[in-house]
Amino acid sequence: MKNTPFTSKHIALGAKMAEFAGYNMPISYTGINDEHAAVRKNAGIFDVSHMGEFILKGEHALDLIQRVTSNDASKLKAGQAQYSCLPNNESGIVDDLLVYCIEENKVYMLVVNASNIEKDWNWISSHNTAGAEMHNISDKTCLLAIQGPNATKILQALTDIDILNMKYYTFAKGKFAGVDNVLISATGYTGAGGVEIYFEDSNDAANIIWDAIFAAGGPQGLKPVGLGARDTLRLEMGYCLYGNDIDDTTSPLEAGLGWITKFTKDFTARTLLEAQKATGVTRKLVGFEMVDKGIPRHGYEILDATGTSIGVVTSGTQAPSLGKAIGMGYVQGVYATAGTEIFIKVRDKSLQAKVVKIPFA
Amino acid sequence: MNFPANLRYTKDHEWISLEGNVATVGITEFAQRELGDIVYVEVETIGKALEAGAVFGTVEAVKTVSDLFLPVSGTITELNPDLANAPETVNTDPYGSGWMIKMTVNDPADVAALLDAAGYEAVVA
């Protein structure tokens, strides 16, 4: 099991630790509900250094990205990022990712899921016929997400980069807490605002930055947040989690990711996905909330009123901010409209739920 | 962690206290910590006679769901009514107001045969 540069900090803070994607990661510190509330109402810091980062460089870098991703990376200017996915050859999804344009037409960073680093690297490499320069910098790259309505206010004291006014899905590189070459990105996986910061762990940078953030944020109530609350926060927003809501067998169109699937350019599964768009998908990822008392979980069956199976739950939880049980799952198209009554098979019972729009409210 | 000496324990992390042939059952401090924030306790076996080790209900935390196992054979008579609105008391007071069920036990000697506090502490150490 690998450690991140912050593992000893998590243990010292009393975190409940568990293996995730090969890393020893903090699941929670003070409790999921408490950490969740801290991010929604104030500020929280997540160590997500397990995530993977690839640098793609050179005159063929953009062509390669355009070939393997679904979104249109040619629209990106330096300092902009976009959400995208890597479709496979069967219209499924190899991974979802962020594409950062560091230097237009020249240098890009792809940020991928920890559990897929090797799979993504091999997939992208297999399409790299023109010889774009590729570097896997995952092991030496730290990633901290500082999220919440007060996150940027707290961090602004540590840098001259104007993060208070940084636009969503833009980024800048500069000095942060005295450390050079820190990439600060107005992105996140919580819907609560804030930034994510990437830096190399050299010259004790990980310690310096973590301690500086706590020195600045501790008095303001900033809390460390584990992967447990990261999941409840993202689920309240209806953000997909790879391995739960999307995987090698789900198409981006079924998953509601048509908005990052651009047919204005050529890419791996373009023909298949274009055909799927034209004929319509047979199942759709929807959000639902429980009407009866019970909590949906990944893998539970979705039924219609007669007890016939119409789909499967991909994510579910009691939503800490909303005070109700919510979930996402794939259902046949006719059940995908908001307001539709569906049933979730929880153990041996069929519990009523209804399809709702996401983000959940 | 706190494991009161007046209780008996199971390897499935339940505790039981006995008065006459009526027992109160809950989950241990270790169990509530492992589960995290508890959001729902479901017991639909009221009035049922079950064997020791049978599943008498489930406890749902934010991230996980776990079965509840009956420590000794007997009949379940009551679910803690306060848990419907305040399941988090299982986290905050697992041996007190966070108790889960009451039951009549078939044989009080079964309770005495369970782990004592020191024996349970050795299980979770």
Coordinates of C-alpha atoms in Angstrom, one line a residue:
Chain A
M1 CA 0.0 0.0 0.0
K2 CA 1.4 3.4 -1.0
N3 CA 1.4 6.5 1.2
T4 CA 0.8 10.1 0.1
P5 CA 3.2 12.7 1.6
F6 CA 0.4 13.6 4.0
T7 CA -0.3 10.1 5.4
S8 CA 1.5 10.7 8.8
K9 CA -0.5 14.0 9.1
H10 CA -3.8 12.1 8.7
I11 CA -2.8 9.5 11.3
A12 CA -1.7 12.2 13.7
L13 CA -5.1 13.9 13.3
G14 CA -6.8 10.6 14.3
A15 CA -8.2 9.8 10.9
K16 CA -9.8 6.5 10.2
M17 CA -7.6 5.1 7.4
A18 CA -8.4 2.6 4.7
E19 CA -6.9 1.4 1.4
F20 CA -8.2 3.1 -1.6
A21 CA -6.8 2.5 -5.1
G22 CA -3.7 1.1 -3.6
Y23 CA -3.2 4.1 -1.2
N24 CA -3.5 4.4 2.5
M25 CA -6.1 7.2 2.6
P26 CA -8.1 9.0 5.3
I27 CA -11.8 8.0 5.2
S28 CA -12.9 10.4 8.0
Y29 CA -11.5 12.4 10.9
T30 CA -14.4 13.7 13.1
G31 CA -17.2 12.0 11.2
I32 CA -18.7 12.2 7.7
N33 CA -21.6 14.5 8.7
D34 CA -19.4 16.9 10.5
E35 CA -16.8 17.1 7.7
H36 CA -19.5 17.3 5.1
A37 CA -21.1 20.3 6.9
A38 CA -17.7 22.0 7.3
V39 CA -17.3 22.0 3.5
R40 CA -20.9 23.1 2.7
K41 CA -20.8 25.9 5.3
N42 CA -17.2 26.9 5.7
A43 CA -14.0 25.2 4.4
G44 CA -12.4 21.8 4.4
I45 CA -9.2 20.3 3.0
F46 CA -8.9 17.0 1.2
D47 CA -5.7 15.1 0.4
V48 CA -6.3 13.6 -3.0
S49 CA -2.7 13.1 -3.9
H50 CA -3.6 9.5 -5.0
M51 CA -5.0 11.0 -8.2
G52 CA -2.9 10.6 -11.4
E53 CA -1.4 13.3 -13.4
F54 CA 0.1 13.0 -16.9
I55 CA 1.9 15.7 -18.9
L56 CA 1.5 15.6 -22.6
K57 CA 3.9 17.8 -24.6
G58 CA 5.0 18.7 -28.1
E59 CA 3.4 19.4 -31.4
H60 CA 1.3 16.2 -31.3
A61 CA 0.0 16.5 -27.8
L62 CA -3.3 18.3 -28.7
D63 CA -3.9 15.8 -31.5
L64 CA -3.5 12.9 -29.1
I65 CA -5.8 14.5 -26.6
Q66 CA -8.4 15.2 -29.2
R67 CA -8.2 11.6 -30.4
V68 CA -8.7 10.0 -27.0
T69 CA -11.0 12.4 -25.2
S70 CA -14.7 13.2 -25.8
N71 CA -14.7 16.9 -25.1
D72 CA -13.1 19.4 -27.5
A73 CA -9.7 20.4 -26.0
S74 CA -8.9 22.7 -29.0
K75 CA -11.2 25.2 -27.3
L76 CA -8.9 25.5 -24.3
K77 CA -6.6 28.5 -23.9
A78 CA -3.7 28.5 -21.5
G79 CA -5.0 28.7 -18.0
Q80 CA -8.3 26.9 -18.8
A81 CA -9.3 23.4 -17.8
Q82 CA -12.2 21.1 -18.9
Y83 CA -14.0 18.0 -17.7
S84 CA -13.8 15.2 -20.3
C85 CA -13.8 11.5 -20.6
L86 CA -11.8 8.8 -22.4
P87 CA -14.3 6.7 -24.4
N88 CA -13.3 3.1 -25.2
N89 CA -13.9 1.4 -28.5
E90 CA -17.3 -0.1 -27.4
S91 CA -18.8 3.3 -26.4
G92 CA -18.0 2.7 -22.7
I93 CA -15.7 4.9 -20.6
V94 CA -12.1 4.1 -19.8
D95 CA -12.0 7.0 -17.3
D96 CA -13.2 10.5 -16.7
L97 CA -10.6 13.2 -16.3
L98 CA -9.7 16.9 -16.3
V99 CA -7.7 18.4 -19.1
Y100 CA -5.5 21.4 -18.2
C101 CA -4.1 23.6 -21.0
I102 CA -0.8 24.8 -19.6
E103 CA 0.5 26.1 -22.9
E104 CA -1.8 26.2 -25.9
N105 CA -1.0 23.6 -28.5
K106 CA 2.1 22.5 -26.6
V107 CA 1.7 21.5 -23.0
Y108 CA -1.3 19.8 -21.3
M109 CA -1.9 18.0 -18.0
L110 CA -4.4 15.2 -17.7
V111 CA -5.8 14.4 -14.2
V112 CA -7.1 10.9 -13.9
N113 CA -8.6 8.7 -11.2
A114 CA -6.1 6.9 -9.0
S115 CA -7.6 3.5 -9.7
N116 CA -7.1 4.0 -13.4
I117 CA -3.6 5.4 -13.7
E118 CA -2.1 2.4 -15.4
K119 CA -5.1 1.6 -17.5
D120 CA -5.3 5.2 -18.8
W121 CA -1.6 5.5 -19.4
N122 CA -1.7 2.3 -21.5
W123 CA -4.9 3.4 -23.3
I124 CA -3.5 6.8 -24.2
S125 CA -0.1 5.4 -25.1
S126 CA -1.7 2.9 -27.5
H127 CA -3.1 5.9 -29.5
N128 CA 0.1 7.9 -29.4
T129 CA 1.1 6.9 -32.9
A130 CA 2.5 10.4 -33.8
G131 CA 4.9 10.4 -30.8
A132 CA 3.6 13.0 -28.4
E133 CA 5.9 13.4 -25.4
M134 CA 4.2 11.7 -22.3
H135 CA 5.2 11.9 -18.7
N136 CA 3.5 10.2 -15.8
I137 CA 4.1 12.6 -12.9
S138 CA 1.6 11.0 -10.5
D139 CA 4.0 9.7 -7.9
K140 CA 5.7 13.0 -7.3
T141 CA 2.6 15.2 -7.6
C142 CA 0.7 16.3 -4.5
L143 CA -3.0 17.3 -4.9
L144 CA -4.9 19.1 -2.1
A145 CA -8.5 20.2 -2.6
I146 CA -9.6 23.1 -0.4
Q147 CA -13.3 23.4 -0.8
G148 CA -16.1 25.4 0.7
P149 CA -17.6 29.0 0.6
N150 CA -14.7 30.3 2.7
A151 CA -11.9 28.3 1.1
T152 CA -10.5 31.0 -1.2
K153 CA -10.7 33.7 1.4
I154 CA -8.5 31.5 3.7
L155 CA -6.0 30.7 1.0
Q156 CA -5.7 34.2 -0.5
A157 CA -3.5 35.1 2.5
L158 CA -0.9 32.6 1.2
T159 CA -0.5 33.8 -2.3
D160 CA -0.4 36.8 -4.6
I161 CA -2.3 34.9 -7.3
D162 CA -5.8 36.3 -7.3
I163 CA -7.8 33.2 -6.3
L164 CA -10.7 35.1 -4.9
N165 CA -11.7 36.2 -8.4
M166 CA -10.5 33.1 -10.2
K167 CA -13.1 31.9 -12.6
Y168 CA -14.5 28.3 -12.4
Y169 CA -12.4 25.9 -14.4
T170 CA -9.5 28.3 -14.8
F171 CA -6.1 28.0 -13.1
A172 CA -2.8 29.8 -12.6
K173 CA 0.7 28.8 -11.6
G174 CA 2.8 30.7 -9.1
K175 CA 4.1 31.0 -5.5
F176 CA 1.9 29.6 -2.7
A177 CA 3.0 29.6 0.9
G178 CA 6.5 30.4 -0.3
V179 CA 6.6 27.4 -2.6
D180 CA 7.2 28.0 -6.2
N181 CA 5.4 26.5 -9.2
V182 CA 2.2 25.6 -7.4
L183 CA -0.8 25.2 -9.8
I184 CA -4.0 26.6 -8.3
S185 CA -7.1 25.5 -10.0
A186 CA -10.7 26.8 -9.4
T187 CA -12.2 23.3 -9.7
G188 CA -13.5 20.7 -7.3
Y189 CA -15.7 17.7 -6.6
T190 CA -18.0 19.1 -4.0
G191 CA -20.1 21.9 -5.6
A192 CA -19.1 24.1 -2.6
G193 CA -16.6 26.3 -4.4
G194 CA -12.9 26.5 -3.6
V195 CA -9.7 25.4 -5.3
E196 CA -7.5 22.4 -6.0
I197 CA -3.7 22.9 -5.8
Y198 CA -1.1 20.7 -7.5
F199 CA 2.6 20.8 -6.6
E200 CA 5.7 18.7 -6.6
D201 CA 6.8 17.3 -3.2
S202 CA 10.3 18.5 -3.3
N203 CA 12.2 20.5 -0.6
D204 CA 9.6 19.6 2.0
A205 CA 6.9 21.4 0.0
A206 CA 4.1 19.0 1.2
N207 CA 4.8 19.8 4.8
I208 CA 5.2 23.5 4.2
I209 CA 2.0 23.8 2.3
W210 CA -0.1 21.6 4.6
D211 CA 1.1 23.4 7.7
A212 CA 0.6 26.9 6.1
I213 CA -3.0 26.0 5.1
F214 CA -3.8 24.9 8.7
A215 CA -2.1 27.9 10.2
A216 CA -4.2 30.2 8.0
G217 CA -7.4 28.1 8.1
G218 CA -7.4 26.5 11.5
P219 CA -8.5 29.7 13.3
Q220 CA -11.2 30.1 10.6
G221 CA -12.6 26.6 11.3
L222 CA -11.0 24.8 8.3
K223 CA -11.3 21.1 8.9
P224 CA -9.6 18.0 7.3
V225 CA -12.1 16.0 5.3
G226 CA -11.8 12.4 4.3
L227 CA -13.0 10.3 1.3
G228 CA -16.2 9.5 3.0
A229 CA -17.5 13.1 2.9
R230 CA -15.9 13.6 -0.5
D231 CA -18.4 10.9 -1.7
T232 CA -21.5 12.4 0.0
L233 CA -20.6 15.9 -1.2
R234 CA -20.1 14.8 -4.8
L235 CA -23.3 12.7 -4.7
E236 CA -25.5 15.6 -3.5
M237 CA -24.3 17.4 -6.6
G238 CA -25.0 14.4 -8.9
Y239 CA -21.3 14.2 -10.0
C240 CA -20.4 10.8 -11.4
L241 CA -17.9 8.6 -9.6
Y242 CA -15.9 6.3 -11.9
G243 CA -16.4 2.7 -10.9
N244 CA -19.8 3.5 -9.5
D245 CA -21.8 5.6 -11.9
I246 CA -19.7 5.2 -15.0
D247 CA -17.4 2.5 -16.1
D248 CA -16.1 0.5 -19.2
T249 CA -19.7 -0.5 -20.0
T250 CA -21.6 2.8 -19.6
S251 CA -21.6 5.3 -22.4
P252 CA -21.2 9.0 -21.8
L253 CA -24.6 9.6 -23.3
E254 CA -26.3 7.2 -21.0
A255 CA -24.5 8.8 -18.1
G256 CA -25.8 12.3 -19.0
L257 CA -22.3 13.4 -20.2
G258 CA -23.5 14.4 -23.6
W259 CA -22.4 17.9 -22.7
I260 CA -18.7 16.7 -22.8
T261 CA -19.2 14.6 -25.9
K262 CA -18.5 16.8 -28.9
F263 CA -19.0 15.5 -32.4
T264 CA -17.3 18.6 -33.8
K265 CA -14.0 16.6 -33.8
D266 CA -13.0 13.0 -34.5
F267 CA -12.2 10.7 -31.6
T268 CA -12.1 7.0 -30.7
A269 CA -15.7 6.0 -30.3
R270 CA -17.2 9.0 -32.2
T271 CA -19.1 6.9 -34.8
L272 CA -20.6 4.6 -32.2
L273 CA -21.6 7.4 -29.9
E274 CA -23.0 9.5 -32.8
A275 CA -25.2 6.6 -33.8
Q276 CA -26.3 6.1 -30.2
K277 CA -27.2 9.8 -30.0
A278 CA -29.2 9.5 -33.2
T279 CA -31.2 6.4 -32.2
G280 CA -31.4 7.4 -28.5
V281 CA -30.1 5.6 -25.5
T282 CA -32.0 2.7 -23.9
R283 CA -31.0 3.5 -20.4
K284 CA -30.2 6.7 -18.6
L285 CA -28.5 7.6 -15.4
V286 CA -31.0 9.4 -13.1
G287 CA -31.1 10.9 -9.7
F288 CA -33.7 9.7 -7.2
E289 CA -34.8 10.3 -3.7
M290 CA -36.4 7.9 -1.3
V291 CA -40.0 8.3 -0.4
D292 CA -40.2 5.3 1.9
K293 CA -37.6 5.1 4.7
G294 CA -34.4 3.3 3.7
I295 CA -31.1 4.0 2.1
P296 CA -30.1 3.0 -1.4
R297 CA -26.7 1.5 -2.0
H298 CA -24.5 0.7 -5.0
G299 CA -25.8 -2.5 -6.7
Y300 CA -29.4 -2.5 -5.4
E301 CA -32.0 -3.3 -8.0
I302 CA -34.5 -0.7 -9.3
L303 CA -38.0 -2.0 -9.8
D304 CA -41.2 -0.7 -11.3
A305 CA -44.6 -0.8 -9.4
T306 CA -45.1 -4.4 -10.5
G307 CA -41.8 -5.5 -9.1
T308 CA -40.1 -5.9 -12.6
S309 CA -36.5 -5.0 -12.7
I310 CA -35.9 -1.7 -14.6
G311 CA -32.3 -0.9 -13.6
V312 CA -29.7 -0.7 -10.9
V313 CA -28.5 1.7 -8.3
T314 CA -24.9 3.0 -8.9
S315 CA -24.6 5.3 -5.9
G316 CA -26.6 6.0 -2.8
T317 CA -26.4 7.6 0.6
Q318 CA -28.2 9.4 3.3
A319 CA -27.5 13.0 2.1
P320 CA -26.1 15.0 5.1
S321 CA -27.0 18.4 3.9
L322 CA -30.5 17.4 2.6
G323 CA -31.6 15.2 5.4
K324 CA -32.9 12.5 3.1
A325 CA -31.7 9.4 1.3
I326 CA -30.7 9.9 -2.3
G327 CA -29.2 7.9 -5.1
M328 CA -28.3 7.6 -8.7
G329 CA -28.9 4.7 -11.0
Y330 CA -29.5 3.5 -14.5
V331 CA -33.1 3.0 -15.6
Q332 CA -34.8 2.3 -18.9
G333 CA -35.6 5.5 -20.7
V334 CA -39.3 5.6 -20.0
Y335 CA -38.6 5.8 -16.3
A336 CA -36.1 8.7 -16.6
T337 CA -38.4 11.6 -16.3
A338 CA -38.4 13.6 -13.1
G339 CA -41.3 12.7 -10.9
T340 CA -41.5 9.1 -12.0
E341 CA -42.3 6.6 -9.3
I342 CA -39.7 3.9 -9.0
F343 CA -38.9 1.3 -6.3
I344 CA -35.6 0.3 -4.8
K345 CA -35.1 -3.2 -3.6
V346 CA -33.5 -2.8 -0.2
R347 CA -32.8 -6.3 1.2
D348 CA -36.1 -8.1 0.8
K349 CA -38.3 -5.1 0.5
S350 CA -39.4 -2.9 -2.4
L351 CA -39.2 0.8 -1.2
Q352 CA -40.8 3.7 -3.0
A353 CA -38.6 6.4 -4.5
K354 CA -39.0 9.1 -7.1
V355 CA -36.8 10.3 -10.0
V356 CA -35.6 13.8 -9.3
K357 CA -33.4 16.3 -11.1
I358 CA -29.8 16.7 -10.2
P359 CA -28.1 18.4 -8.4
F360 CA -30.3 17.1 -5.6
A361 CA -32.1 19.7 -3.6
Chain B
M1 CA -12.5 3.0 24.5
N2 CA -15.1 2.3 27.1
F3 CA -16.4 -1.2 27.7
P4 CA -18.6 -1.2 30.9
A5 CA -17.9 -4.1 33.3
N6 CA -21.5 -4.7 34.0
L7 CA -22.3 -5.7 30.4
R8 CA -21.7 -8.9 28.4
Y9 CA -20.4 -8.7 24.8
T10 CA -20.3 -10.7 21.5
K11 CA -17.7 -11.0 18.8
D12 CA -20.2 -9.3 16.5
H13 CA -19.9 -6.1 18.7
E14 CA -23.2 -6.2 20.4
W15 CA -23.6 -5.7 24.2
I16 CA -26.3 -7.1 26.4
S17 CA -27.4 -6.4 29.9
L18 CA -29.8 -8.6 31.8
E19 CA -32.4 -8.0 34.5
G20 CA -34.3 -11.2 35.4
N21 CA -35.0 -12.7 32.0
V22 CA -35.4 -9.3 30.2
A23 CA -32.3 -8.1 28.4
T24 CA -31.3 -4.8 26.7
V25 CA -29.1 -5.0 23.6
G26 CA -27.1 -2.4 21.7
I27 CA -23.8 -2.1 19.8
T28 CA -20.5 -1.3 21.4
E29 CA -18.5 1.9 21.3
F30 CA -16.1 0.1 18.9
A31 CA -18.9 -0.8 16.6
Q32 CA -20.3 2.7 16.4
R33 CA -16.9 4.1 15.7
E34 CA -16.3 1.7 12.9
L35 CA -19.7 2.4 11.4
G36 CA -19.4 6.2 11.7
D37 CA -22.5 8.5 11.6
I38 CA -25.5 6.2 12.1
V39 CA -28.6 7.4 10.2
Y40 CA -31.1 4.6 10.5
V41 CA -31.7 1.6 12.7
E42 CA -34.2 -0.9 11.2
V43 CA -35.7 -3.7 13.3
E44 CA -38.7 -5.6 12.0
T45 CA -38.5 -8.6 14.2
I46 CA -40.5 -7.3 17.2
G47 CA -42.5 -10.2 18.7
K48 CA -40.3 -12.8 16.9
A49 CA -38.5 -15.6 18.7
L50 CA -35.0 -15.9 17.2
E51 CA -31.9 -18.0 17.8
A52 CA -28.6 -16.6 19.1
G53 CA -26.7 -15.2 16.1
A54 CA -29.8 -14.5 14.0
V55 CA -30.0 -11.2 12.2
F56 CA -32.6 -9.1 14.1
G57 CA -32.2 -5.9 12.2
T58 CA -29.8 -3.6 10.3
V59 CA -27.9 -0.5 11.1
E60 CA -27.3 2.0 8.4
A61 CA -24.4 4.5 8.6
V62 CA -23.8 7.2 6.0
K63 CA -21.5 4.9 4.0
T64 CA -22.3 1.4 5.1
V65 CA -25.0 -0.9 6.2
S66 CA -24.4 -3.7 8.7
D67 CA -26.5 -6.5 10.1
L68 CA -27.4 -6.7 13.8
F69 CA -27.0 -10.2 15.4
L70 CA -28.9 -11.4 18.4
P71 CA -26.5 -12.2 21.3
V72 CA -28.6 -15.0 22.8
S73 CA -31.8 -16.9 21.9
G74 CA -35.1 -15.2 22.9
T75 CA -38.0 -13.1 21.8
I76 CA -37.6 -9.4 20.8
T77 CA -40.1 -7.3 22.6
E78 CA -39.3 -3.6 21.9
L79 CA -37.2 -1.3 19.6
N80 CA -35.9 1.8 21.2
P81 CA -38.5 4.3 20.0
D82 CA -36.2 7.3 20.2
L83 CA -33.9 5.9 17.5
A84 CA -36.5 6.7 14.8
N85 CA -35.9 10.5 15.2
A86 CA -32.4 10.4 16.7
P87 CA -30.4 7.4 15.4
E88 CA -27.2 9.4 16.2
T89 CA -27.7 8.6 19.9
V90 CA -26.2 5.2 19.0
N91 CA -23.0 7.1 18.3
T92 CA -23.2 9.5 21.2
D93 CA -24.4 7.1 23.9
P94 CA -24.1 3.5 22.7
Y95 CA -24.5 2.0 26.2
G96 CA -27.2 4.3 27.4
S97 CA -29.9 6.1 25.4
G98 CA -28.6 4.5 22.2
W99 CA -29.8 1.0 23.2
M100 CA -31.5 -0.8 20.4
I101 CA -33.8 -3.6 21.6
K102 CA -35.3 -5.3 24.6
M103 CA -35.8 -9.0 24.6
T104 CA -36.9 -11.8 26.8
V105 CA -34.1 -14.4 26.9
N106 CA -34.8 -18.1 26.8
D107 CA -32.0 -18.9 29.3
P108 CA -30.3 -16.3 31.4
A109 CA -27.2 -18.6 31.6
D110 CA -26.6 -17.9 27.9
V111 CA -25.9 -14.3 28.8
A112 CA -23.4 -15.2 31.5
A113 CA -21.6 -17.4 28.9
L114 CA -20.8 -14.4 26.6
L115 CA -17.6 -12.3 26.7
D116 CA -17.0 -10.1 29.7
A117 CA -15.5 -6.6 29.2
A118 CA -11.9 -7.8 29.3
G119 CA -12.7 -10.7 26.9
Y120 CA -14.3 -8.3 24.5
E121 CA -11.6 -5.7 24.8
A122 CA -9.1 -8.5 23.7
V123 CA -11.3 -9.1 20.6
V124 CA -11.1 -5.5 19.4
A125 CA -7.6 -4.7 20.6

